[in-house]
Amino acid sequence: MSKEHVQIFDTTLRDGEQVPGCKLNTTQKLIIAKKLDHLGVDVIEAGFPVSSPGDFESVEAISKLVKNATVCGLTRAVENDIKVAAEALKYAKRPRIHTGIGTSDSHIKFKFNSTREQVLVRAYEAVKYAKSFVEEVEFYAEDAGRTDNEYLARVCEMAIKAGATVLNIPDTTGYCLPSEYGAKIKYLKENVKGIEKAILSCHCHNDLGLATANSIEGVINGARQIECTINGIGERAGNTALEEVVMILKQHPYLNLDTNIKTPELYGISQLVSEQMGVYTQPNKAIVGSNAFAHSSGIHQDGVIKNRETYEIIDPKDVGITESAIVLTARSGRAALAYRAKNIGYELTKLQLDEIYASFLNFADNKKEVDDSDIHRIIETSNLYQQIISA
Ligand code: KIV
Ligand code: ZN
């Protein structure tokens, strides 16, 4: 059975860049946009053009540069925002305007001092106006995660009537459980009139650490676009991490869903984004963290040396990491020491290994990690050195 395509909508340059301290200039955004296009994302959300002259300039420059992906600009449901976004996107091969409004009772009351009926009208008018400029219009129902499903379905119907081609269902505050978010998408698939004219999109925030799980539940229940960022960078606890959802779909082929992402480029682009933004990824970050393919306990190292698949579900080369790392610490066993010693040119017999291992443990108790130069030193200072090198 052929797989269904899930569009990857990257918002590193918009939702990701909103993070304090992550501001990028136009040149930096162009470098990242080029890599994203090469990576195979379907949509690049390039910015929020009305927000500042710098953002306008970046969206315009990215529109001129990008060859394959759709280039998208964010707006509020405000005429001038939409007009300015259309202007910034005018050079894009495939422009998309992303417009919308808050739909939860809390947004309607406290942000807009408005009513549900008035919000329905604003949603309709914003999409209709955006549609007068571009074919691809994506509508977002901000705080959809906390919007009741019946009303959300009415808003979606309005947006479709006005011409929306994509309906973004953001869990703006990262509140939903995966089962709730999946049920929301299912409800919309089953209850919105005209839903076959649009695709549903997941846009999840990570306040409870559930952004990736929620996005996956969303596509299992019928959404066909995931909005995400490299390294999961984004407001507060961040957005869904692109590398995570892509690898989940790849590692679970029975879901019959795939993306166009060239996964061996994931590690490189992760490094690029953290360098440019000056935000370093935590070592235990799934897929791209420095420890994601590093093994340090003796039992795991022994297993991985015998067969990588004992403790790894992904081949590191599939995400652009050359090889798994066997990290030598005081918790490492003989197998790991023999393996690392062999990598730097020492073939140790069983007896030699026993003796070197004893010195290694003494050394490792006083150092967090034992590196190649330490192994050289341990072997060179042992009584067996001459025997080892003359073998
Ligand atoms: O989280 C959110 O609701 C957003 C919208 C503006 C799409 O980022
Ligand atoms: Zn967001």
Coordinates of C-alpha atoms and ligand atoms in Angstrom, one line a residue:
M1 CA 0.0 0.0 0.0
S2 CA 1.5 3.4 -0.9
K3 CA 2.1 5.8 1.9
E4 CA 0.2 9.0 2.5
H5 CA 2.2 12.1 2.5
V6 CA 2.4 14.3 5.6
Q7 CA 3.5 17.8 4.8
I8 CA 6.3 19.2 6.9
F9 CA 5.6 22.9 7.7
D10 CA 8.7 24.4 9.2
T11 CA 8.3 27.4 11.5
T12 CA 11.8 27.8 12.8
L13 CA 12.1 31.2 11.2
R14 CA 8.8 32.4 12.7
D15 CA 7.6 30.6 15.9
G16 CA 11.2 29.5 16.6
E17 CA 12.7 32.9 16.1
Q18 CA 10.1 34.5 18.5
V19 CA 12.2 33.1 21.4
P20 CA 14.1 35.9 23.3
G21 CA 17.7 35.8 22.3
C22 CA 17.1 33.8 19.1
K23 CA 16.7 36.8 16.8
L24 CA 18.3 36.2 13.4
N25 CA 19.2 38.8 10.7
T26 CA 18.2 38.4 7.1
T27 CA 21.5 36.8 6.0
Q28 CA 21.2 34.2 8.8
K29 CA 17.6 33.5 7.8
L30 CA 18.6 33.0 4.2
I31 CA 21.2 30.5 5.1
I32 CA 18.7 28.5 7.2
A33 CA 15.9 28.8 4.6
K34 CA 18.2 27.4 1.9
K35 CA 19.1 24.4 4.0
L36 CA 15.4 23.9 4.9
D37 CA 14.5 23.9 1.2
H38 CA 17.2 21.4 0.5
L39 CA 16.2 19.2 3.5
G40 CA 12.8 18.8 1.8
V41 CA 10.3 20.6 3.9
D42 CA 7.0 21.4 2.1
V43 CA 6.5 24.8 3.7
I44 CA 8.8 27.4 5.2
E45 CA 7.1 29.9 7.4
A46 CA 9.5 32.8 6.8
G47 CA 8.1 35.3 9.3
F48 CA 5.4 37.8 10.3
P49 CA 5.8 40.5 7.7
V50 CA 3.8 43.3 9.3
S51 CA 5.7 42.9 12.6
S52 CA 8.8 44.9 11.6
P53 CA 10.6 46.1 8.5
G54 CA 13.3 43.5 9.2
D55 CA 10.8 40.7 9.1
F56 CA 9.2 42.1 5.9
E57 CA 12.6 42.2 4.3
S58 CA 13.4 38.6 5.3
V59 CA 10.2 37.2 4.0
E60 CA 10.7 39.0 0.7
A61 CA 14.3 37.8 0.4
I62 CA 13.3 34.2 1.3
S63 CA 10.5 34.3 -1.2
K64 CA 13.0 35.2 -3.9
L65 CA 15.5 32.5 -2.8
V66 CA 13.5 29.4 -2.2
K67 CA 13.1 27.0 -5.1
N68 CA 10.9 24.2 -4.0
A69 CA 9.0 24.8 -0.8
T70 CA 5.9 27.0 -0.3
V71 CA 6.9 30.2 1.4
C72 CA 4.4 31.3 4.1
G73 CA 3.9 34.6 6.0
L74 CA 1.9 34.9 9.2
T75 CA -0.8 37.5 9.8
R76 CA -3.5 38.3 12.3
A77 CA -7.1 38.5 11.0
V78 CA -6.4 42.2 10.2
E79 CA -6.7 43.6 6.7
N80 CA -3.4 45.5 6.8
D81 CA -1.4 42.5 8.0
I82 CA -2.8 40.4 5.1
K83 CA -2.0 43.1 2.5
V84 CA 1.6 43.5 3.8
A85 CA 2.1 39.7 3.9
A86 CA 0.9 39.5 0.3
E87 CA 3.3 42.2 -0.7
A88 CA 6.3 40.4 1.0
L89 CA 5.4 37.1 -0.6
K90 CA 4.9 38.4 -4.1
Y91 CA 8.2 36.9 -5.5
A92 CA 7.5 33.4 -4.0
K93 CA 6.9 30.6 -6.5
R94 CA 4.3 29.2 -4.1
P95 CA 3.1 31.8 -1.7
R96 CA 0.9 31.0 1.3
I97 CA -0.8 33.5 3.7
H98 CA -1.3 32.1 7.2
T99 CA -4.1 34.1 8.9
G100 CA -6.2 33.5 11.9
I101 CA -7.7 34.4 15.2
G102 CA -8.1 33.1 18.8
T103 CA -11.1 30.9 19.1
S104 CA -11.1 29.7 22.8
D105 CA -13.5 31.5 25.1
S106 CA -10.5 32.9 27.0
H107 CA -9.1 34.5 23.9
I108 CA -12.5 35.7 22.7
K109 CA -13.2 37.3 26.0
F110 CA -9.9 38.6 27.3
K111 CA -7.9 39.3 24.1
F112 CA -10.7 40.6 21.9
N113 CA -13.5 41.5 24.3
S114 CA -15.7 40.0 21.6
T115 CA -18.2 37.2 21.0
R116 CA -18.1 33.8 19.3
E117 CA -20.4 35.2 16.5
Q118 CA -18.1 38.1 15.8
V119 CA -15.0 35.9 15.7
L120 CA -16.8 33.7 13.1
V121 CA -17.3 36.8 10.9
R122 CA -13.6 37.9 11.4
A123 CA -12.3 34.5 10.4
Y124 CA -14.4 34.4 7.3
E125 CA -13.4 37.9 6.2
A126 CA -9.7 37.4 6.9
V127 CA -9.6 34.2 4.8
K128 CA -11.7 35.8 2.0
Y129 CA -9.4 38.8 1.8
A130 CA -6.2 36.6 1.9
K131 CA -7.7 34.6 -0.9
S132 CA -7.9 37.7 -3.1
F133 CA -4.1 37.6 -3.2
V134 CA -3.0 34.0 -3.1
E135 CA -4.4 30.5 -3.8
E136 CA -3.0 28.9 -0.7
V137 CA -4.6 30.3 2.4
E138 CA -4.0 28.6 5.8
F139 CA -6.3 29.5 8.6
Y140 CA -5.3 29.1 12.3
A141 CA -7.7 28.9 15.2
E142 CA -5.4 30.1 17.9
D143 CA -5.8 28.2 21.2
A144 CA -7.8 25.5 19.4
G145 CA -6.5 23.1 22.0
R146 CA -8.8 24.8 24.6
T147 CA -11.6 25.6 22.2
D148 CA -14.7 23.4 22.4
N149 CA -15.0 21.1 19.5
E150 CA -18.5 22.1 18.3
Y151 CA -17.6 25.8 18.0
L152 CA -14.2 24.9 16.5
A153 CA -16.0 22.9 13.8
R154 CA -18.1 26.0 13.0
V155 CA -15.1 28.2 12.7
C156 CA -13.4 25.7 10.4
E157 CA -16.5 25.5 8.2
M158 CA -16.5 29.3 7.9
A159 CA -12.8 29.3 6.9
I160 CA -13.4 26.6 4.3
K161 CA -16.4 28.5 2.9
A162 CA -14.1 31.6 2.5
G163 CA -11.5 29.5 0.6
A164 CA -9.0 28.2 3.2
T165 CA -6.9 25.3 1.9
V166 CA -5.3 24.3 5.2
L167 CA -6.8 24.5 8.7
N168 CA -4.3 24.8 11.5
I169 CA -5.4 23.5 14.8
P170 CA -2.9 24.9 17.3
D171 CA -2.5 23.6 20.8
T172 CA -1.1 27.1 21.5
T173 CA -0.6 26.5 25.3
G174 CA 0.6 22.9 25.0
Y175 CA -2.4 21.8 27.2
C176 CA -3.9 18.8 25.4
L177 CA -3.2 15.2 26.2
P178 CA -2.4 13.1 23.0
S179 CA -5.7 11.3 23.3
E180 CA -7.6 14.6 23.5
Y181 CA -5.7 16.2 20.6
G182 CA -6.2 13.1 18.4
A183 CA -9.9 13.1 19.3
K184 CA -10.2 16.8 18.3
I185 CA -8.7 16.1 14.9
K186 CA -11.0 13.1 14.4
Y187 CA -14.0 15.2 15.4
L188 CA -13.2 17.9 12.9
K189 CA -12.6 15.2 10.1
E190 CA -16.0 13.8 10.9
N191 CA -18.1 16.9 11.6
V192 CA -16.8 19.8 9.5
K193 CA -18.8 20.3 6.3
G194 CA -16.5 20.6 3.3
I195 CA -13.5 19.2 5.2
E196 CA -12.4 17.3 2.0
K197 CA -11.5 20.7 0.5
A198 CA -8.8 21.4 3.1
I199 CA -6.1 19.6 5.0
L200 CA -5.9 19.7 8.8
S201 CA -2.6 20.8 10.3
C202 CA -1.1 20.1 13.8
H203 CA 0.7 22.9 15.5
C204 CA 1.6 21.8 19.0
H205 CA 3.5 23.5 21.8
N206 CA 5.6 21.6 24.4
D207 CA 4.6 23.1 27.7
L208 CA 3.9 19.6 29.1
G209 CA 6.5 17.8 27.0
L210 CA 3.7 16.5 24.7
A211 CA 4.2 18.4 21.5
T212 CA 5.6 15.5 19.5
A213 CA 3.2 12.9 20.9
N214 CA 0.2 15.3 20.1
S215 CA 1.4 15.9 16.5
I216 CA 1.7 12.2 15.9
E217 CA -1.8 11.5 17.4
G218 CA -3.0 14.3 15.1
V219 CA -1.7 12.6 11.9
I220 CA -2.9 9.2 13.1
N221 CA -6.3 10.7 13.3
G222 CA -6.3 12.3 9.8
A223 CA -4.2 15.5 9.9
R224 CA -1.8 15.8 6.9
Q225 CA 0.5 18.6 7.9
I226 CA 2.7 19.0 11.0
E227 CA 4.1 22.4 12.0
C228 CA 7.4 22.1 13.7
T229 CA 10.8 23.6 14.3
I230 CA 14.4 22.4 14.1
N231 CA 15.5 21.3 17.6
G232 CA 11.9 22.0 18.8
I233 CA 12.9 25.6 19.4
G234 CA 10.0 28.0 20.1
E235 CA 8.0 30.1 22.5
R236 CA 8.3 28.9 26.2
A237 CA 9.0 25.2 26.2
G238 CA 9.1 25.2 22.4
N239 CA 7.3 23.6 19.4
T240 CA 7.1 20.1 18.0
A241 CA 10.7 19.1 17.0
L242 CA 10.9 18.5 13.2
E243 CA 13.6 15.8 13.6
E244 CA 11.4 13.9 16.1
V245 CA 8.2 13.7 14.1
V246 CA 10.1 12.8 10.9
M247 CA 12.0 10.0 12.5
I248 CA 8.9 8.6 14.3
L249 CA 7.1 8.3 10.9
K250 CA 10.1 6.7 9.3
Q251 CA 10.7 4.2 12.2
H252 CA 7.1 3.2 12.2
P253 CA 6.4 2.3 8.6
Y254 CA 3.1 0.5 9.4
L255 CA 1.5 4.0 10.0
N256 CA 1.7 4.3 6.2
L257 CA 2.7 8.0 6.5
D258 CA 5.8 9.6 5.1
T259 CA 7.5 12.9 4.5
N260 CA 10.0 14.2 1.9
I261 CA 12.7 14.9 4.5
K262 CA 16.2 13.9 3.6
T263 CA 16.9 12.5 7.0
P264 CA 20.8 12.3 6.7
E265 CA 20.7 16.1 6.7
L266 CA 19.0 16.4 10.1
Y267 CA 22.1 16.5 12.3
G268 CA 23.7 19.2 10.1
I269 CA 20.7 21.5 10.1
S270 CA 20.3 21.0 13.8
Q271 CA 23.9 22.2 14.4
L272 CA 23.4 25.1 12.0
V273 CA 20.3 26.4 13.7
S274 CA 21.8 26.1 17.2
E275 CA 25.0 27.9 16.0
Q276 CA 23.0 30.7 14.3
M277 CA 20.6 31.2 17.2
G278 CA 23.2 30.7 19.9
V279 CA 21.0 28.1 21.6
Y280 CA 22.6 24.8 22.3
T281 CA 20.6 21.6 22.3
Q282 CA 20.6 19.5 25.5
P283 CA 22.9 16.5 25.3
N284 CA 20.0 14.1 25.7
K285 CA 17.8 15.7 23.0
A286 CA 16.2 12.9 20.9
I287 CA 17.7 12.3 17.5
V288 CA 20.3 15.2 17.5
G289 CA 21.6 15.6 21.0
S290 CA 25.3 14.8 21.6
N291 CA 24.3 11.7 23.7
A292 CA 21.6 10.5 21.3
F293 CA 23.9 7.7 20.0
A294 CA 26.4 7.5 22.9
H295 CA 26.7 4.5 25.1
S296 CA 28.4 4.6 28.4
S297 CA 27.3 1.7 30.7
G298 CA 29.2 -1.5 30.4
I299 CA 26.2 -3.7 29.6
H300 CA 25.0 -1.4 26.8
Q301 CA 28.5 -1.0 25.3
D302 CA 29.0 -4.7 25.2
G303 CA 25.6 -5.1 23.4
V304 CA 26.2 -2.4 20.9
I305 CA 29.7 -3.6 20.1
K306 CA 28.2 -7.1 19.4
N307 CA 25.3 -5.6 17.4
R308 CA 24.3 -2.0 17.2
E309 CA 20.6 -2.9 17.2
T310 CA 20.7 -4.2 20.7
Y311 CA 20.4 -0.7 22.1
E312 CA 19.7 1.5 19.0
I313 CA 16.5 1.8 17.1
I314 CA 17.9 4.3 14.5
D315 CA 21.1 3.9 12.5
P316 CA 23.0 7.1 13.3
K317 CA 24.0 7.5 9.6
D318 CA 20.2 7.9 8.8
V319 CA 20.2 11.2 10.7
G320 CA 23.7 12.3 9.6
I321 CA 25.8 11.1 12.5
T322 CA 28.8 9.1 11.4
E323 CA 28.7 6.5 14.1
S324 CA 27.6 5.5 17.6
A325 CA 29.9 6.6 20.3
I326 CA 31.3 4.2 22.9
V327 CA 32.1 6.6 25.8
L328 CA 34.6 5.4 28.3
T329 CA 33.8 6.1 31.9
A330 CA 34.3 4.2 35.2
R331 CA 31.1 2.3 34.3
S332 CA 32.6 0.9 31.1
G333 CA 33.5 -2.8 30.8
R334 CA 36.4 -4.6 29.2
A335 CA 34.6 -4.9 25.8
A336 CA 34.4 -1.1 25.5
L337 CA 38.0 -0.6 26.5
A338 CA 39.2 -3.3 24.0
Y339 CA 37.1 -1.7 21.3
R340 CA 38.4 1.8 21.8
A341 CA 42.0 0.6 22.2
K342 CA 41.6 -1.3 18.9
N343 CA 40.3 1.9 17.2
I344 CA 43.6 3.7 18.1
G345 CA 45.8 0.8 17.1
Y346 CA 46.2 -1.6 20.1
E347 CA 45.1 -5.2 19.7
L348 CA 45.0 -6.5 23.3
T349 CA 45.1 -10.1 24.3
K350 CA 42.8 -11.3 27.1
L351 CA 45.6 -11.1 29.7
Q352 CA 46.8 -7.7 28.5
L353 CA 43.3 -6.4 28.6
D354 CA 42.8 -7.6 32.3
E355 CA 45.9 -5.7 33.4
I356 CA 45.2 -2.5 31.3
Y357 CA 41.6 -2.6 32.5
A358 CA 42.7 -2.4 36.2
S359 CA 44.7 0.7 35.5
F360 CA 41.9 2.1 33.4
L361 CA 39.5 1.8 36.3
N362 CA 41.8 3.6 38.7
F363 CA 42.2 6.4 36.1
A364 CA 38.5 6.6 35.2
D365 CA 37.5 7.0 38.9
N366 CA 39.2 10.4 38.8
K367 CA 38.0 11.6 35.4
K368 CA 34.5 11.9 34.0
E369 CA 35.4 10.6 30.6
V370 CA 38.5 8.8 29.3
D371 CA 39.5 9.9 25.9
D372 CA 41.9 8.5 23.3
S373 CA 45.0 10.3 24.6
D374 CA 44.2 8.9 28.1
I375 CA 44.1 5.4 26.7
H376 CA 47.5 5.9 25.0
R377 CA 48.9 7.2 28.3
I378 CA 47.5 4.2 30.3
I379 CA 49.0 1.7 27.8
E380 CA 52.3 3.5 27.4
T381 CA 52.9 3.6 31.2
S382 CA 52.0 0.0 31.8
N383 CA 54.6 -2.8 32.3
L384 CA 53.1 -4.5 29.2
Y385 CA 53.8 -1.7 26.8
Q386 CA 56.7 -3.3 24.9
Q387 CA 54.9 -6.6 24.7
I388 CA 51.7 -4.9 23.4
I389 CA 53.5 -2.9 20.6
S390 CA 55.8 -5.7 19.5
A391 CA 52.9 -8.2 19.0
Ligands
KIV1 O1 0.8 28.7 18.7 C1 0.1 29.3 17.9 O2 -1.2 29.3 18.1 C2 0.7 30.0 16.8 C3 -0.3 30.6 15.8 C4 0.0 32.0 15.6 C5 -0.3 29.8 14.5 O3 1.8 30.0 16.7
ZN2 ZN 2.9 28.5 17.9

